Short mmCIF file of N, CA and C in Angstrom, two decimals:
data_model
loop_
_atom_site.label_atom_id
_atom_site.label_comp_id
_atom_site.label_asym_id
_atom_site.label_seq_id
_atom_site.Cartn_x
_atom_site.Cartn_y
_atom_site.Cartn_z
N UNK A 253 58.22 -24.55 -174.26
CA UNK A 253 57.97 -25.02 -172.97
C UNK A 253 58.36 -26.46 -172.89
N UNK A 254 58.86 -26.79 -171.79
CA UNK A 254 59.28 -28.18 -171.62
C UNK A 254 58.18 -28.93 -170.93
N UNK A 255 58.30 -30.24 -170.97
CA UNK A 255 57.25 -31.05 -170.37
C UNK A 255 57.20 -30.88 -168.88
N UNK A 256 58.32 -30.61 -168.30
CA UNK A 256 58.32 -30.45 -166.85
C UNK A 256 57.78 -29.09 -166.43
N UNK A 257 57.78 -28.23 -167.27
CA UNK A 257 57.31 -26.90 -166.90
C UNK A 257 55.82 -26.85 -167.09
N UNK A 258 55.24 -26.30 -166.18
CA UNK A 258 53.80 -26.14 -166.32
C UNK A 258 53.52 -24.77 -166.84
N UNK A 259 52.59 -24.76 -167.66
CA UNK A 259 52.31 -23.42 -168.18
C UNK A 259 51.87 -22.50 -167.06
N UNK A 260 52.21 -21.31 -167.16
CA UNK A 260 51.82 -20.32 -166.13
C UNK A 260 50.32 -20.19 -166.18
N UNK A 261 49.79 -20.31 -165.07
CA UNK A 261 48.33 -20.25 -165.02
C UNK A 261 47.91 -18.82 -165.24
N UNK A 262 46.93 -18.74 -166.01
CA UNK A 262 46.41 -17.40 -166.25
C UNK A 262 45.71 -16.93 -164.98
N UNK A 263 45.94 -15.74 -164.77
CA UNK A 263 45.28 -15.28 -163.52
C UNK A 263 43.79 -15.54 -163.61
N UNK A 264 43.27 -16.18 -162.57
CA UNK A 264 41.84 -16.48 -162.54
C UNK A 264 41.08 -15.21 -162.22
N UNK A 265 40.03 -15.10 -162.88
CA UNK A 265 39.23 -13.90 -162.60
C UNK A 265 38.44 -14.15 -161.33
N UNK A 266 38.63 -13.26 -160.46
CA UNK A 266 37.87 -13.36 -159.20
C UNK A 266 36.73 -12.37 -159.26
N UNK A 267 35.63 -12.74 -158.63
CA UNK A 267 34.50 -11.79 -158.66
C UNK A 267 34.86 -10.57 -157.85
N UNK A 268 34.32 -9.44 -158.25
CA UNK A 268 34.60 -8.19 -157.54
C UNK A 268 33.96 -8.26 -156.15
N UNK A 269 34.65 -7.71 -155.18
CA UNK A 269 34.12 -7.72 -153.81
C UNK A 269 32.92 -6.80 -153.74
N UNK A 270 31.84 -7.34 -153.20
CA UNK A 270 30.62 -6.55 -153.05
C UNK A 270 30.58 -6.06 -151.61
N UNK A 271 30.48 -4.79 -151.46
CA UNK A 271 30.45 -4.29 -150.08
C UNK A 271 29.20 -4.78 -149.36
N UNK A 272 29.32 -5.02 -148.05
CA UNK A 272 28.17 -5.41 -147.22
C UNK A 272 27.19 -4.24 -147.18
N UNK A 273 25.94 -4.52 -147.00
CA UNK A 273 24.96 -3.44 -147.05
C UNK A 273 25.24 -2.34 -146.04
N UNK A 274 25.73 -2.66 -144.85
CA UNK A 274 25.96 -1.63 -143.83
C UNK A 274 27.38 -1.10 -143.86
N UNK A 275 28.22 -1.71 -144.65
CA UNK A 275 29.61 -1.29 -144.68
C UNK A 275 29.73 0.00 -145.46
N UNK A 276 30.67 0.78 -145.06
CA UNK A 276 30.89 2.04 -145.77
C UNK A 276 32.06 1.85 -146.71
N UNK A 277 31.94 2.47 -147.79
CA UNK A 277 33.04 2.37 -148.75
C UNK A 277 34.10 3.37 -148.35
N UNK A 278 35.29 3.13 -148.76
CA UNK A 278 36.36 4.06 -148.39
C UNK A 278 36.06 5.47 -148.85
N UNK A 279 35.30 5.61 -149.89
CA UNK A 279 35.02 6.96 -150.38
C UNK A 279 34.08 7.67 -149.42
N UNK A 280 33.16 6.92 -148.75
CA UNK A 280 32.21 7.58 -147.86
C UNK A 280 32.86 7.98 -146.56
N UNK A 281 34.00 7.39 -146.18
CA UNK A 281 34.69 7.77 -144.96
C UNK A 281 35.22 9.19 -145.05
N UNK A 282 35.40 9.66 -146.19
CA UNK A 282 35.98 10.98 -146.34
C UNK A 282 34.95 12.07 -146.09
N UNK A 283 33.65 11.78 -146.24
CA UNK A 283 32.63 12.82 -146.04
C UNK A 283 32.14 12.76 -144.59
N UNK A 284 31.81 13.88 -144.00
CA UNK A 284 31.35 13.89 -142.60
C UNK A 284 29.96 13.27 -142.53
N UNK A 285 29.60 12.74 -141.36
CA UNK A 285 28.27 12.15 -141.20
C UNK A 285 27.21 13.25 -141.36
N UNK A 286 25.97 12.84 -141.55
CA UNK A 286 24.92 13.85 -141.71
C UNK A 286 24.93 14.78 -140.51
N UNK A 287 24.36 15.94 -140.66
CA UNK A 287 24.43 16.97 -139.62
C UNK A 287 23.80 16.47 -138.33
N UNK A 288 24.57 16.35 -137.26
CA UNK A 288 24.10 15.97 -135.93
C UNK A 288 24.42 17.13 -135.01
N UNK A 289 23.54 17.37 -134.03
CA UNK A 289 23.85 18.48 -133.13
C UNK A 289 25.13 18.18 -132.38
N UNK A 290 25.78 19.19 -132.07
CA UNK A 290 27.03 19.07 -131.33
C UNK A 290 26.70 18.42 -129.98
N UNK A 291 27.40 17.38 -129.59
CA UNK A 291 27.12 16.64 -128.36
C UNK A 291 27.24 17.53 -127.12
N UNK A 292 28.18 18.41 -127.11
CA UNK A 292 28.36 19.30 -125.95
C UNK A 292 27.14 20.21 -125.79
N UNK A 293 26.61 20.69 -126.92
CA UNK A 293 25.43 21.56 -126.87
C UNK A 293 24.23 20.77 -126.37
N UNK A 294 24.08 19.57 -126.87
CA UNK A 294 22.96 18.72 -126.47
C UNK A 294 23.05 18.38 -124.98
N UNK A 295 24.26 18.09 -124.51
CA UNK A 295 24.46 17.79 -123.10
C UNK A 295 24.09 18.99 -122.25
N UNK A 296 24.49 20.17 -122.67
CA UNK A 296 24.18 21.39 -121.91
C UNK A 296 22.67 21.62 -121.86
N UNK A 297 21.99 21.36 -122.98
CA UNK A 297 20.53 21.52 -123.00
C UNK A 297 19.86 20.55 -122.04
N UNK A 298 20.31 19.30 -122.05
CA UNK A 298 19.71 18.30 -121.17
C UNK A 298 20.00 18.60 -119.70
N UNK A 299 21.20 19.07 -119.40
CA UNK A 299 21.52 19.43 -118.01
C UNK A 299 20.67 20.60 -117.55
N UNK A 300 20.43 21.58 -118.41
CA UNK A 300 19.57 22.71 -118.06
C UNK A 300 18.14 22.24 -117.82
N UNK A 301 17.67 21.35 -118.68
CA UNK A 301 16.31 20.82 -118.51
C UNK A 301 16.20 20.02 -117.22
N UNK A 302 17.23 19.25 -116.90
CA UNK A 302 17.26 18.48 -115.66
C UNK A 302 17.22 19.42 -114.45
N UNK A 303 18.01 20.46 -114.50
CA UNK A 303 18.04 21.42 -113.38
C UNK A 303 16.66 22.07 -113.22
N UNK A 304 16.02 22.39 -114.33
CA UNK A 304 14.69 23.01 -114.29
C UNK A 304 13.67 22.04 -113.67
N UNK A 305 13.72 20.78 -114.09
CA UNK A 305 12.80 19.77 -113.57
C UNK A 305 13.06 19.51 -112.08
N UNK A 306 14.31 19.45 -111.69
CA UNK A 306 14.64 19.23 -110.28
C UNK A 306 14.13 20.39 -109.44
N UNK A 307 14.25 21.60 -109.93
CA UNK A 307 13.75 22.78 -109.21
C UNK A 307 12.23 22.72 -109.09
N UNK A 308 11.55 22.36 -110.18
CA UNK A 308 10.08 22.26 -110.16
C UNK A 308 9.64 21.18 -109.18
N UNK A 309 10.37 20.05 -109.15
CA UNK A 309 10.05 18.97 -108.22
C UNK A 309 10.19 19.45 -106.78
N UNK A 310 11.29 20.12 -106.47
CA UNK A 310 11.50 20.59 -105.10
C UNK A 310 10.43 21.61 -104.69
N UNK A 311 10.05 22.48 -105.60
CA UNK A 311 8.99 23.46 -105.30
C UNK A 311 7.65 22.76 -105.05
N UNK A 312 7.32 21.77 -105.88
CA UNK A 312 6.07 21.03 -105.71
C UNK A 312 6.08 20.26 -104.39
N UNK A 313 7.22 19.68 -104.06
CA UNK A 313 7.34 18.94 -102.81
C UNK A 313 7.16 19.88 -101.62
N UNK A 314 7.77 21.06 -101.68
CA UNK A 314 7.64 22.04 -100.59
C UNK A 314 6.19 22.51 -100.47
N UNK A 315 5.53 22.74 -101.60
CA UNK A 315 4.13 23.18 -101.59
C UNK A 315 3.24 22.11 -100.97
N UNK A 316 3.46 20.85 -101.32
CA UNK A 316 2.67 19.75 -100.76
C UNK A 316 2.89 19.67 -99.25
N UNK A 317 4.10 19.85 -98.81
CA UNK A 317 4.40 19.84 -97.37
C UNK A 317 3.70 21.00 -96.67
N UNK A 318 3.69 22.18 -97.28
CA UNK A 318 3.00 23.33 -96.69
C UNK A 318 1.50 23.09 -96.60
N UNK A 319 0.91 22.51 -97.63
CA UNK A 319 -0.52 22.21 -97.62
C UNK A 319 -0.83 21.22 -96.51
N UNK A 320 -0.02 20.18 -96.38
CA UNK A 320 -0.23 19.19 -95.32
C UNK A 320 -0.12 19.82 -93.94
N UNK A 321 0.88 20.69 -93.76
CA UNK A 321 1.07 21.35 -92.47
C UNK A 321 -0.11 22.26 -92.13
N UNK A 322 -0.60 23.03 -93.14
CA UNK A 322 -1.76 23.90 -92.91
C UNK A 322 -3.00 23.09 -92.58
N UNK A 323 -3.18 21.96 -93.25
CA UNK A 323 -4.34 21.10 -92.98
C UNK A 323 -4.25 20.55 -91.56
N UNK A 324 -3.07 20.14 -91.13
CA UNK A 324 -2.90 19.64 -89.77
C UNK A 324 -3.22 20.72 -88.74
N UNK A 325 -2.80 21.95 -89.02
CA UNK A 325 -3.10 23.06 -88.12
C UNK A 325 -4.60 23.33 -88.05
N UNK A 326 -5.28 23.28 -89.20
CA UNK A 326 -6.72 23.50 -89.23
C UNK A 326 -7.46 22.41 -88.45
N UNK A 327 -7.03 21.18 -88.61
CA UNK A 327 -7.66 20.07 -87.87
C UNK A 327 -7.44 20.25 -86.38
N UNK A 328 -6.24 20.64 -86.01
CA UNK A 328 -5.94 20.87 -84.60
C UNK A 328 -6.82 21.98 -84.02
N UNK A 329 -6.96 23.07 -84.77
CA UNK A 329 -7.82 24.17 -84.30
C UNK A 329 -9.27 23.74 -84.24
N UNK A 330 -9.73 22.97 -85.22
CA UNK A 330 -11.12 22.51 -85.23
C UNK A 330 -11.40 21.65 -84.01
N UNK A 331 -10.48 20.79 -83.65
CA UNK A 331 -10.65 19.95 -82.47
C UNK A 331 -10.63 20.78 -81.20
N UNK A 332 -9.72 21.73 -81.15
CA UNK A 332 -9.55 22.54 -79.96
C UNK A 332 -10.76 23.42 -79.70
N UNK A 333 -11.35 23.97 -80.76
CA UNK A 333 -12.44 24.92 -80.60
C UNK A 333 -13.79 24.36 -81.06
N UNK A 334 -13.92 23.05 -81.15
CA UNK A 334 -15.16 22.43 -81.64
C UNK A 334 -16.35 22.76 -80.76
N UNK A 335 -16.15 22.89 -79.48
CA UNK A 335 -17.26 23.14 -78.56
C UNK A 335 -17.49 24.63 -78.32
N UNK A 336 -16.75 25.48 -79.02
CA UNK A 336 -16.86 26.92 -78.77
C UNK A 336 -18.29 27.42 -78.96
N UNK A 337 -18.94 27.06 -80.05
CA UNK A 337 -20.31 27.50 -80.31
C UNK A 337 -21.26 26.97 -79.24
N UNK A 338 -21.09 25.70 -78.89
CA UNK A 338 -21.96 25.12 -77.86
C UNK A 338 -21.73 25.82 -76.52
N UNK A 339 -20.49 26.09 -76.17
CA UNK A 339 -20.19 26.76 -74.91
C UNK A 339 -20.80 28.16 -74.88
N UNK A 340 -20.73 28.88 -76.02
CA UNK A 340 -21.33 30.21 -76.08
C UNK A 340 -22.83 30.14 -75.85
N UNK A 341 -23.48 29.09 -76.30
CA UNK A 341 -24.92 28.92 -76.11
C UNK A 341 -25.26 28.57 -74.67
N UNK A 342 -24.35 27.90 -73.98
CA UNK A 342 -24.63 27.45 -72.62
C UNK A 342 -24.35 28.51 -71.56
N UNK A 343 -23.51 29.49 -71.85
CA UNK A 343 -23.16 30.52 -70.86
C UNK A 343 -24.39 31.29 -70.37
N UNK A 344 -25.32 31.73 -71.24
CA UNK A 344 -26.52 32.42 -70.73
C UNK A 344 -27.39 31.53 -69.83
N UNK A 345 -27.41 30.24 -70.08
CA UNK A 345 -28.17 29.32 -69.23
C UNK A 345 -27.55 29.30 -67.83
N UNK A 346 -26.24 29.23 -67.78
CA UNK A 346 -25.54 29.26 -66.48
C UNK A 346 -25.80 30.57 -65.76
N UNK A 347 -25.77 31.68 -66.52
CA UNK A 347 -26.04 32.99 -65.92
C UNK A 347 -27.44 33.03 -65.30
N UNK A 348 -28.42 32.46 -65.99
CA UNK A 348 -29.80 32.44 -65.47
C UNK A 348 -29.90 31.61 -64.20
N UNK A 349 -29.22 30.48 -64.16
CA UNK A 349 -29.24 29.65 -62.96
C UNK A 349 -28.57 30.36 -61.78
N UNK A 350 -27.47 31.02 -62.04
CA UNK A 350 -26.79 31.77 -60.97
C UNK A 350 -27.64 32.92 -60.47
N UNK A 351 -28.36 33.58 -61.38
CA UNK A 351 -29.25 34.68 -60.98
C UNK A 351 -30.38 34.15 -60.11
N UNK A 352 -30.90 32.97 -60.43
CA UNK A 352 -31.98 32.39 -59.63
C UNK A 352 -31.49 32.04 -58.23
N UNK A 353 -30.28 31.53 -58.12
CA UNK A 353 -29.73 31.18 -56.81
C UNK A 353 -29.47 32.43 -55.98
N UNK A 354 -29.11 33.52 -56.64
CA UNK A 354 -28.77 34.75 -55.92
C UNK A 354 -29.98 35.41 -55.27
N UNK A 355 -31.19 35.15 -55.75
CA UNK A 355 -32.40 35.74 -55.16
C UNK A 355 -32.73 34.96 -53.88
N UNK A 356 -32.60 35.66 -52.73
CA UNK A 356 -32.81 35.00 -51.44
C UNK A 356 -34.29 34.80 -51.10
N UNK A 357 -35.11 35.78 -51.39
CA UNK A 357 -36.51 35.73 -50.95
C UNK A 357 -37.45 35.47 -52.14
N UNK A 358 -37.12 34.57 -53.01
CA UNK A 358 -37.95 34.28 -54.18
C UNK A 358 -39.13 33.40 -53.77
N UNK A 359 -40.27 33.68 -54.34
CA UNK A 359 -41.45 32.85 -54.09
C UNK A 359 -41.39 31.63 -55.00
N UNK A 360 -42.24 30.66 -54.68
CA UNK A 360 -42.29 29.46 -55.51
C UNK A 360 -42.69 29.81 -56.94
N UNK A 361 -43.62 30.75 -57.11
CA UNK A 361 -44.06 31.16 -58.45
C UNK A 361 -42.89 31.78 -59.23
N UNK A 362 -42.11 32.62 -58.55
CA UNK A 362 -40.97 33.26 -59.21
C UNK A 362 -39.92 32.21 -59.61
N UNK A 363 -39.66 31.26 -58.70
CA UNK A 363 -38.70 30.20 -59.01
C UNK A 363 -39.18 29.35 -60.18
N UNK A 364 -40.48 29.00 -60.18
CA UNK A 364 -41.02 28.20 -61.27
C UNK A 364 -40.95 28.95 -62.59
N UNK A 365 -41.26 30.23 -62.56
CA UNK A 365 -41.16 31.05 -63.77
C UNK A 365 -39.72 31.11 -64.27
N UNK A 366 -38.78 31.27 -63.35
CA UNK A 366 -37.35 31.30 -63.72
C UNK A 366 -36.87 29.98 -64.28
N UNK A 367 -37.35 28.89 -63.70
CA UNK A 367 -36.96 27.56 -64.19
C UNK A 367 -37.49 27.36 -65.61
N UNK A 368 -38.74 27.76 -65.86
CA UNK A 368 -39.30 27.63 -67.21
C UNK A 368 -38.52 28.48 -68.22
N UNK A 369 -38.16 29.70 -67.82
CA UNK A 369 -37.39 30.58 -68.72
C UNK A 369 -36.01 29.96 -69.00
N UNK A 370 -35.39 29.40 -67.96
CA UNK A 370 -34.08 28.77 -68.14
C UNK A 370 -34.18 27.54 -69.02
N UNK A 371 -35.25 26.76 -68.86
CA UNK A 371 -35.47 25.58 -69.70
C UNK A 371 -35.64 26.00 -71.17
N UNK A 372 -36.35 27.09 -71.42
CA UNK A 372 -36.50 27.58 -72.80
C UNK A 372 -35.13 28.00 -73.37
N UNK A 373 -34.33 28.66 -72.55
CA UNK A 373 -32.97 29.04 -72.98
C UNK A 373 -32.15 27.81 -73.32
N UNK A 374 -32.22 26.81 -72.45
CA UNK A 374 -31.45 25.58 -72.66
C UNK A 374 -31.92 24.85 -73.91
N UNK A 375 -33.23 24.76 -74.11
CA UNK A 375 -33.78 24.09 -75.30
C UNK A 375 -33.35 24.81 -76.57
N UNK A 376 -33.39 26.14 -76.55
CA UNK A 376 -32.97 26.92 -77.72
C UNK A 376 -31.48 26.72 -78.01
N UNK A 377 -30.67 26.68 -76.95
CA UNK A 377 -29.22 26.48 -77.11
C UNK A 377 -28.94 25.11 -77.70
N UNK A 378 -29.66 24.09 -77.24
CA UNK A 378 -29.46 22.74 -77.77
C UNK A 378 -29.88 22.67 -79.23
N UNK A 379 -31.01 23.27 -79.58
CA UNK A 379 -31.48 23.26 -80.97
C UNK A 379 -30.50 23.98 -81.90
N UNK A 380 -29.95 25.10 -81.45
CA UNK A 380 -28.97 25.83 -82.27
C UNK A 380 -27.75 24.97 -82.58
N UNK A 381 -27.45 24.06 -81.67
CA UNK A 381 -26.29 23.18 -81.83
C UNK A 381 -26.67 21.80 -82.34
N UNK A 382 -27.87 21.72 -82.93
CA UNK A 382 -28.35 20.50 -83.60
C UNK A 382 -28.53 19.32 -82.65
N UNK A 383 -28.86 19.60 -81.39
CA UNK A 383 -29.20 18.56 -80.42
C UNK A 383 -30.73 18.57 -80.34
N UNK A 384 -31.34 17.51 -80.85
CA UNK A 384 -32.80 17.44 -80.95
C UNK A 384 -33.36 16.35 -80.04
N UNK A 385 -34.57 16.59 -79.52
CA UNK A 385 -35.23 15.62 -78.64
C UNK A 385 -35.74 14.42 -79.42
N UNK A 386 -35.66 13.28 -78.79
CA UNK A 386 -36.31 12.05 -79.28
C UNK A 386 -37.42 11.75 -78.27
N UNK A 387 -38.64 12.08 -78.64
CA UNK A 387 -39.77 11.89 -77.75
C UNK A 387 -40.90 11.23 -78.54
N UNK A 388 -40.82 9.91 -78.74
CA UNK A 388 -41.82 9.24 -79.58
C UNK A 388 -43.21 9.30 -78.95
N UNK A 389 -44.20 9.47 -79.80
CA UNK A 389 -45.60 9.52 -79.34
C UNK A 389 -46.06 8.10 -79.01
N UNK A 390 -47.00 7.97 -78.06
CA UNK A 390 -47.56 6.64 -77.78
C UNK A 390 -48.18 6.06 -79.05
N UNK A 391 -47.90 4.79 -79.32
CA UNK A 391 -48.38 4.13 -80.52
C UNK A 391 -47.39 4.15 -81.67
N UNK A 392 -46.31 4.93 -81.53
CA UNK A 392 -45.29 4.98 -82.58
C UNK A 392 -44.55 3.65 -82.63
N UNK A 393 -44.12 3.26 -83.81
CA UNK A 393 -43.39 2.01 -84.00
C UNK A 393 -42.07 2.07 -83.23
N UNK A 394 -41.75 1.01 -82.50
CA UNK A 394 -40.50 0.92 -81.75
C UNK A 394 -39.33 0.86 -82.73
N UNK A 395 -38.36 1.77 -82.55
CA UNK A 395 -37.17 1.80 -83.41
C UNK A 395 -35.95 1.51 -82.53
N UNK A 396 -35.35 0.33 -82.66
CA UNK A 396 -34.22 -0.01 -81.79
C UNK A 396 -32.99 0.88 -81.98
N UNK A 397 -32.96 1.63 -83.08
CA UNK A 397 -31.84 2.53 -83.31
C UNK A 397 -32.00 3.84 -82.54
N UNK A 398 -33.23 4.17 -82.15
CA UNK A 398 -33.48 5.43 -81.45
C UNK A 398 -34.12 5.24 -80.09
N UNK A 399 -34.64 4.06 -79.82
CA UNK A 399 -35.34 3.80 -78.56
C UNK A 399 -34.67 2.65 -77.82
N UNK A 400 -34.77 2.70 -76.50
CA UNK A 400 -34.30 1.59 -75.68
C UNK A 400 -35.51 1.09 -74.89
N UNK A 401 -35.90 -0.15 -75.11
CA UNK A 401 -37.05 -0.72 -74.42
C UNK A 401 -36.65 -1.13 -73.00
N UNK A 402 -37.37 -0.58 -72.03
CA UNK A 402 -37.12 -0.92 -70.63
C UNK A 402 -37.92 -2.16 -70.25
N UNK A 403 -39.14 -2.21 -70.77
CA UNK A 403 -39.97 -3.39 -70.49
C UNK A 403 -41.05 -3.51 -71.56
N UNK A 404 -41.65 -4.71 -71.61
CA UNK A 404 -42.79 -4.94 -72.49
C UNK A 404 -44.01 -5.07 -71.58
N UNK A 405 -45.04 -4.33 -71.92
CA UNK A 405 -46.25 -4.33 -71.08
C UNK A 405 -47.45 -4.70 -71.93
N UNK A 406 -48.43 -5.35 -71.33
CA UNK A 406 -49.65 -5.63 -72.08
C UNK A 406 -50.38 -4.31 -72.35
N UNK A 407 -50.82 -4.14 -73.57
CA UNK A 407 -51.49 -2.89 -73.93
C UNK A 407 -52.50 -3.16 -75.02
N UNK A 408 -53.48 -2.27 -75.14
CA UNK A 408 -54.52 -2.36 -76.16
C UNK A 408 -54.07 -1.64 -77.43
N UNK A 409 -52.88 -1.92 -77.88
CA UNK A 409 -52.37 -1.35 -79.14
C UNK A 409 -51.51 -2.39 -79.82
N UNK A 410 -51.09 -2.07 -81.01
CA UNK A 410 -50.29 -3.00 -81.82
C UNK A 410 -49.01 -3.38 -81.08
N UNK A 411 -48.57 -4.63 -81.23
CA UNK A 411 -47.33 -5.11 -80.60
C UNK A 411 -46.14 -4.34 -81.17
N UNK A 412 -45.10 -4.21 -80.35
CA UNK A 412 -43.86 -3.52 -80.72
C UNK A 412 -44.08 -2.05 -81.05
N UNK A 413 -44.99 -1.43 -80.32
CA UNK A 413 -45.18 0.02 -80.44
C UNK A 413 -44.93 0.64 -79.07
N UNK A 414 -44.60 1.91 -79.05
CA UNK A 414 -44.30 2.62 -77.80
C UNK A 414 -45.58 2.83 -77.00
N UNK A 415 -45.54 2.45 -75.71
CA UNK A 415 -46.67 2.67 -74.81
C UNK A 415 -46.44 3.97 -74.05
N UNK A 416 -45.25 4.13 -73.48
CA UNK A 416 -44.94 5.35 -72.71
C UNK A 416 -43.45 5.66 -72.82
N UNK A 417 -43.13 6.95 -72.70
CA UNK A 417 -41.73 7.39 -72.71
C UNK A 417 -41.34 7.67 -71.26
N UNK A 418 -40.33 6.97 -70.78
CA UNK A 418 -39.85 7.17 -69.41
C UNK A 418 -38.80 8.27 -69.34
N UNK A 419 -38.00 8.39 -70.40
CA UNK A 419 -36.97 9.44 -70.46
C UNK A 419 -36.74 9.78 -71.93
N UNK A 420 -36.75 11.06 -72.24
CA UNK A 420 -36.53 11.49 -73.63
C UNK A 420 -35.12 11.13 -74.07
N UNK A 421 -34.98 10.90 -75.35
CA UNK A 421 -33.66 10.67 -75.93
C UNK A 421 -33.24 11.91 -76.70
N UNK A 422 -32.02 11.90 -77.21
CA UNK A 422 -31.51 13.07 -77.96
C UNK A 422 -30.68 12.61 -79.15
N UNK A 423 -30.81 13.39 -80.22
CA UNK A 423 -30.00 13.21 -81.42
C UNK A 423 -29.06 14.41 -81.52
N UNK A 424 -27.89 14.17 -82.03
CA UNK A 424 -26.99 15.27 -82.35
C UNK A 424 -26.58 15.08 -83.81
N UNK A 425 -27.02 16.01 -84.64
CA UNK A 425 -26.77 15.94 -86.09
C UNK A 425 -27.14 14.56 -86.64
N UNK A 426 -28.34 14.11 -86.34
CA UNK A 426 -28.92 12.85 -86.83
C UNK A 426 -28.24 11.61 -86.27
N UNK A 427 -27.44 11.76 -85.27
CA UNK A 427 -26.78 10.62 -84.61
C UNK A 427 -27.33 10.53 -83.19
N UNK A 428 -27.65 9.33 -82.75
CA UNK A 428 -28.24 9.17 -81.42
C UNK A 428 -27.21 9.49 -80.34
N UNK A 429 -27.53 10.50 -79.55
CA UNK A 429 -26.69 10.86 -78.41
C UNK A 429 -27.10 10.01 -77.21
N UNK A 430 -28.42 9.90 -77.02
CA UNK A 430 -28.97 9.03 -75.98
C UNK A 430 -30.32 8.52 -76.48
N UNK A 431 -30.55 7.21 -76.45
CA UNK A 431 -31.84 6.70 -76.92
C UNK A 431 -32.95 7.04 -75.92
N UNK A 432 -34.16 7.14 -76.42
CA UNK A 432 -35.31 7.37 -75.55
C UNK A 432 -35.63 6.07 -74.81
N UNK A 433 -35.86 6.18 -73.50
CA UNK A 433 -36.21 5.00 -72.70
C UNK A 433 -37.72 4.85 -72.76
N UNK A 434 -38.18 3.71 -73.27
CA UNK A 434 -39.62 3.52 -73.49
C UNK A 434 -40.08 2.16 -72.98
N UNK A 435 -41.40 2.09 -72.76
CA UNK A 435 -42.03 0.78 -72.56
C UNK A 435 -42.71 0.44 -73.88
N UNK A 436 -42.74 -0.86 -74.19
CA UNK A 436 -43.22 -1.31 -75.49
C UNK A 436 -44.39 -2.27 -75.28
N UNK A 437 -45.36 -2.22 -76.19
CA UNK A 437 -46.51 -3.11 -76.12
C UNK A 437 -46.08 -4.55 -76.41
N UNK A 438 -46.53 -5.45 -75.53
CA UNK A 438 -46.19 -6.87 -75.69
C UNK A 438 -47.11 -7.49 -76.74
N UNK A 439 -46.64 -8.54 -77.40
CA UNK A 439 -47.52 -9.24 -78.35
C UNK A 439 -48.69 -9.88 -77.60
N UNK A 440 -49.83 -9.93 -78.26
CA UNK A 440 -51.05 -10.48 -77.60
C UNK A 440 -51.06 -11.97 -77.69
#
């Protein structure tokens, strides 16, 4: 070797390339991936499931609409025929009044008897339809929810109690239809 020539460098040993943890080696590319379902089969299964769910949704939606429509019809019928029972109870009362008018030569006793019978019919019809009298006894505590005080009068009883009933009141299913008109004892 001459001085100008440099000795040939020995090939430097390079470290072996270490594959990255997620990298595949060329040998693994040759084998197929682990068994995966065929994508076309999976797609067909999902489309079938989607079609089934869409059908179930449409059926449920139609059923809900039918239920709503039937409920609306029932409410409409209930409103339309709500007074049917009450009207059936009142027809015999009307018949009795018409029969009383039709008698030309009725005596006062007969008319009074007919009026009492008609009043009993009317009271029974009202009770059947849950229309109840509000007729507080004298001395009963004044209830502003059921009574209407017309005046306060001096009386020999406790203040704010009913002295007299001027007109009966009525309840319908525990709701005041008309309050009883009363006079109330004034404070002493």
